Amino acid sequence: MTQHIAIYARVSSKKQDTRSQQADLDQWIAAFAKDQPIKWYKDKFTGKTMDRPGWKRLESDMTAGKVSKVVVWRMDRLGRTASGLTALFEEFQRLGIGFESLKDKVDLSTAAGRLLANVLASVSAYENEVRSERVLAGQQAARAAGKTWGGSQKGRRLTVTDEQIATVRRMQADGESKAAMARATGLSRPTVYSILAAK
């Protein structure tokens, strides 16, 4: 059976596309895999679940022994939980499948790469948990202060913190949706659009 290299790309919503990831992945193919069979797998789905159409097709091909290596733009394109990523790395090794993450410089073919992969998975999960806790804490503090949701009073100027701006821009770079940015920062969608439009 001829095996192929699986290129997996994912964005979080249907309004986004994978072009920002594809340029780097195309360069990797041209440099390291131009003479090898390539198959693309793409999803427009949240990373909080592994139950995604493109991923399910890839998973089926891996189990069938059709995949020699999985390549992603960045590791968080696979998923978000440390336990889920660690289990996936173990599955790659069990099936004899290589894995490479371009932006994270992770290659599971080396001991150092395997160690780094698990460390990055834990850090990514930690950042997501802290962000969620921060949002919840902010919402609770706002409720305690008597704030209600459903729109601000006309003429009232909203205060946006540097941390919220940084979070929005980081999530934009990660390919997250505007709705996800609004939820993570506690800002309205129009405010998120204003931040992204600002130079």
CSV table of C-alpha atoms in Angstrom, one decimal:
chain,number,residue,atom,x,y,z
A,1,MET,CA,0.0,0.0,0.0
A,2,THR,CA,1.3,3.4,-1.0
A,3,GLN,CA,1.2,5.8,2.0
A,4,HIS,CA,0.8,9.5,1.8
A,5,ILE,CA,1.7,12.5,3.9
A,6,ALA,CA,-1.4,14.0,5.5
A,7,ILE,CA,-1.6,17.8,5.6
A,8,TYR,CA,-4.2,18.9,8.2
A,9,ALA,CA,-5.5,22.5,8.3
A,10,ARG,CA,-8.3,23.8,10.6
A,11,VAL,CA,-10.1,27.1,11.3
A,12,SER,CA,-12.7,27.6,14.0
A,13,SER,CA,-15.6,29.0,11.9
A,14,LYS,CA,-17.2,28.8,8.5
A,15,LYS,CA,-16.5,32.5,7.9
A,16,GLN,CA,-12.7,31.8,8.0
A,17,ASP,CA,-10.5,30.0,5.5
A,18,THR,CA,-7.2,28.1,5.8
A,19,ARG,CA,-5.2,30.4,3.4
A,20,SER,CA,-3.1,31.8,6.2
A,21,GLN,CA,-1.9,28.3,7.1
A,22,GLN,CA,-1.7,27.0,3.5
A,23,ALA,CA,1.2,29.3,2.4
A,24,ASP,CA,3.6,27.8,5.0
A,25,LEU,CA,2.3,24.3,4.4
A,26,ASP,CA,2.8,24.7,0.6
A,27,GLN,CA,6.4,25.9,1.2
A,28,TRP,CA,7.1,22.8,3.4
A,29,ILE,CA,5.7,20.5,0.8
A,30,ALA,CA,7.9,22.1,-1.9
A,31,ALA,CA,11.0,21.8,0.3
A,32,PHE,CA,10.5,18.4,1.9
A,33,ALA,CA,7.8,16.4,0.2
A,34,LYS,CA,7.5,17.5,-3.5
A,35,ASP,CA,8.1,13.9,-4.7
A,36,GLN,CA,5.8,12.2,-2.2
A,37,PRO,CA,2.0,11.6,-2.3
A,38,ILE,CA,0.2,14.4,-0.4
A,39,LYS,CA,-3.4,14.5,0.8
A,40,TRP,CA,-5.1,17.5,2.3
A,41,TYR,CA,-7.6,17.3,5.2
A,42,LYS,CA,-9.4,20.5,6.2
A,43,ASP,CA,-12.0,21.5,8.8
A,44,LYS,CA,-14.0,24.6,9.7
A,45,PHE,CA,-14.8,23.5,13.2
A,46,THR,CA,-14.0,24.2,16.8
A,47,GLY,CA,-10.9,22.7,18.3
A,48,LYS,CA,-12.7,21.8,21.5
A,49,THR,CA,-13.8,18.5,19.9
A,50,MET,CA,-12.1,15.9,17.8
A,51,ASP,CA,-15.5,15.0,16.1
A,52,ARG,CA,-14.8,16.9,12.9
A,53,PRO,CA,-15.4,15.7,9.4
A,54,GLY,CA,-11.9,16.3,8.0
A,55,TRP,CA,-10.3,14.9,11.1
A,56,LYS,CA,-12.5,11.8,11.0
A,57,ARG,CA,-11.4,11.1,7.4
A,58,LEU,CA,-7.7,11.5,8.5
A,59,GLU,CA,-8.2,9.3,11.5
A,60,SER,CA,-9.8,6.6,9.3
A,61,ASP,CA,-6.9,6.8,6.9
A,62,MET,CA,-4.4,6.6,9.8
A,63,THR,CA,-6.0,3.5,11.2
A,64,ALA,CA,-6.0,1.9,7.7
A,65,GLY,CA,-2.3,2.4,7.5
A,66,LYS,CA,-2.5,4.9,4.6
A,67,VAL,CA,-0.7,7.8,6.3
A,68,SER,CA,3.1,8.0,6.8
A,69,LYS,CA,3.2,11.4,8.4
A,70,VAL,CA,0.8,14.2,9.6
A,71,VAL,CA,1.9,17.8,9.1
A,72,VAL,CA,0.1,20.8,10.6
A,73,TRP,CA,0.8,24.6,10.6
A,74,ARG,CA,0.6,24.8,14.3
A,75,MET,CA,-0.1,22.2,17.0
A,76,ASP,CA,-3.3,23.8,18.3
A,77,ARG,CA,-4.9,23.2,14.9
A,78,LEU,CA,-5.2,19.6,16.1
A,79,GLY,CA,-7.0,20.3,19.3
A,80,ARG,CA,-6.9,22.2,22.6
A,81,THR,CA,-6.7,19.8,25.6
A,82,ALA,CA,-3.3,18.6,26.9
A,83,SER,CA,-4.7,15.1,27.6
A,84,GLY,CA,-6.2,14.9,24.1
A,85,LEU,CA,-3.0,16.0,22.4
A,86,THR,CA,-0.8,13.7,24.5
A,87,ALA,CA,-3.1,10.7,23.6
A,88,LEU,CA,-2.9,11.6,20.0
A,89,PHE,CA,0.9,11.8,20.1
A,90,GLU,CA,1.0,8.3,21.6
A,91,GLU,CA,-1.4,7.1,18.9
A,92,PHE,CA,1.0,8.5,16.2
A,93,GLN,CA,3.8,6.5,17.7
A,94,ARG,CA,1.8,3.4,18.1
A,95,LEU,CA,0.8,3.5,14.4
A,96,GLY,CA,4.3,4.4,13.3
A,97,ILE,CA,3.1,7.8,11.9
A,98,GLY,CA,5.4,10.8,11.9
A,99,PHE,CA,4.2,14.2,13.0
A,100,GLU,CA,5.5,17.7,12.4
A,101,SER,CA,4.2,21.1,13.5
A,102,LEU,CA,5.8,23.9,11.4
A,103,LYS,CA,5.4,26.9,13.7
A,104,ASP,CA,6.1,25.0,16.9
A,105,LYS,CA,9.2,23.3,15.4
A,106,VAL,CA,8.0,20.0,16.7
A,107,ASP,CA,9.0,16.7,15.2
A,108,LEU,CA,7.9,13.5,17.0
A,109,SER,CA,10.7,11.5,15.3
A,110,THR,CA,13.1,12.7,18.0
A,111,ALA,CA,13.1,12.4,21.8
A,112,ALA,CA,13.5,16.1,22.2
A,113,GLY,CA,10.6,16.7,19.8
A,114,ARG,CA,8.3,14.4,21.8
A,115,LEU,CA,9.2,16.1,25.0
A,116,LEU,CA,8.6,19.6,23.5
A,117,ALA,CA,5.3,18.4,22.0
A,118,ASN,CA,4.0,17.4,25.4
A,119,VAL,CA,5.2,20.6,27.1
A,120,LEU,CA,3.6,22.8,24.5
A,121,ALA,CA,0.3,20.8,24.7
A,122,SER,CA,0.3,21.4,28.5
A,123,VAL,CA,1.1,25.1,28.1
A,124,SER,CA,-1.7,25.5,25.4
A,125,ALA,CA,-4.2,23.8,27.7
A,126,TYR,CA,-3.1,26.0,30.6
A,127,GLU,CA,-3.5,29.2,28.6
A,128,ASN,CA,-7.0,28.2,27.5
A,129,GLU,CA,-8.1,27.4,31.1
A,130,VAL,CA,-6.6,30.7,32.5
A,131,ARG,CA,-8.3,32.7,29.7
A,132,SER,CA,-11.7,31.0,30.5
A,133,GLU,CA,-11.2,31.6,34.3
A,134,ARG,CA,-10.4,35.2,33.7
A,135,VAL,CA,-13.5,35.8,31.5
A,136,LEU,CA,-15.7,34.1,34.1
A,137,ALA,CA,-14.1,36.1,37.0
A,138,GLY,CA,-14.7,39.3,35.0
A,139,GLN,CA,-18.3,38.5,34.3
A,140,GLN,CA,-18.9,37.7,38.0
A,141,ALA,CA,-17.3,40.9,39.1
A,142,ALA,CA,-19.4,42.8,36.6
A,143,ARG,CA,-22.6,41.2,37.8
A,144,ALA,CA,-21.7,42.0,41.4
A,145,ALA,CA,-21.3,45.6,40.4
A,146,GLY,CA,-24.8,45.6,38.9
A,147,LYS,CA,-23.8,45.4,35.3
A,148,THR,CA,-26.2,43.8,32.9
A,149,TRP,CA,-25.8,42.6,29.3
A,150,GLY,CA,-27.7,43.5,26.2
A,151,GLY,CA,-26.1,46.7,25.1
A,152,SER,CA,-24.5,49.8,26.6
A,153,GLN,CA,-26.2,53.1,27.3
A,154,LYS,CA,-26.1,55.6,24.4
A,155,GLY,CA,-23.3,58.0,24.7
A,156,ARG,CA,-21.3,55.9,27.2
A,157,ARG,CA,-17.7,55.3,26.1
A,158,LEU,CA,-16.5,51.7,26.6
A,159,THR,CA,-13.1,51.2,28.2
A,160,VAL,CA,-11.0,48.5,26.5
A,161,THR,CA,-7.9,47.3,28.3
A,162,ASP,CA,-4.5,46.6,26.7
A,163,GLU,CA,-4.9,42.9,27.7
A,164,GLN,CA,-8.3,42.7,25.9
A,165,ILE,CA,-6.7,44.2,22.8
A,166,ALA,CA,-3.7,41.8,23.0
A,167,THR,CA,-6.1,38.8,23.4
A,168,VAL,CA,-8.2,39.8,20.4
A,169,ARG,CA,-5.1,40.2,18.2
A,170,ARG,CA,-3.6,36.9,19.4
A,171,MET,CA,-6.9,35.1,18.7
A,172,GLN,CA,-7.1,36.7,15.2
A,173,ALA,CA,-3.6,35.3,14.5
A,174,ASP,CA,-4.8,31.9,15.7
A,175,GLY,CA,-7.7,32.0,13.2
A,176,GLU,CA,-10.4,32.3,15.9
A,177,SER,CA,-13.9,33.7,15.0
A,178,LYS,CA,-15.0,37.2,16.0
A,179,ALA,CA,-17.7,35.6,18.3
A,180,ALA,CA,-15.0,33.6,20.1
A,181,MET,CA,-12.9,36.8,20.6
A,182,ALA,CA,-16.0,38.6,22.0
A,183,ARG,CA,-16.7,35.7,24.4
A,184,ALA,CA,-13.1,35.4,25.5
A,185,THR,CA,-12.7,39.1,26.3
A,186,GLY,CA,-16.2,40.0,27.4
A,187,LEU,CA,-16.4,42.7,24.6
A,188,SER,CA,-19.2,43.2,22.1
A,189,ARG,CA,-18.6,42.1,18.5
A,190,PRO,CA,-18.7,45.7,17.3
A,191,THR,CA,-15.9,46.5,19.7
A,192,VAL,CA,-13.9,43.5,18.5
A,193,TYR,CA,-14.3,44.7,14.9
A,194,SER,CA,-13.2,48.2,16.0
A,195,ILE,CA,-10.0,46.7,17.6
A,196,LEU,CA,-9.2,44.7,14.5
A,197,ALA,CA,-9.8,47.7,12.2
A,198,ALA,CA,-7.5,49.9,14.2
A,199,LYS,CA,-3.9,50.2,13.0
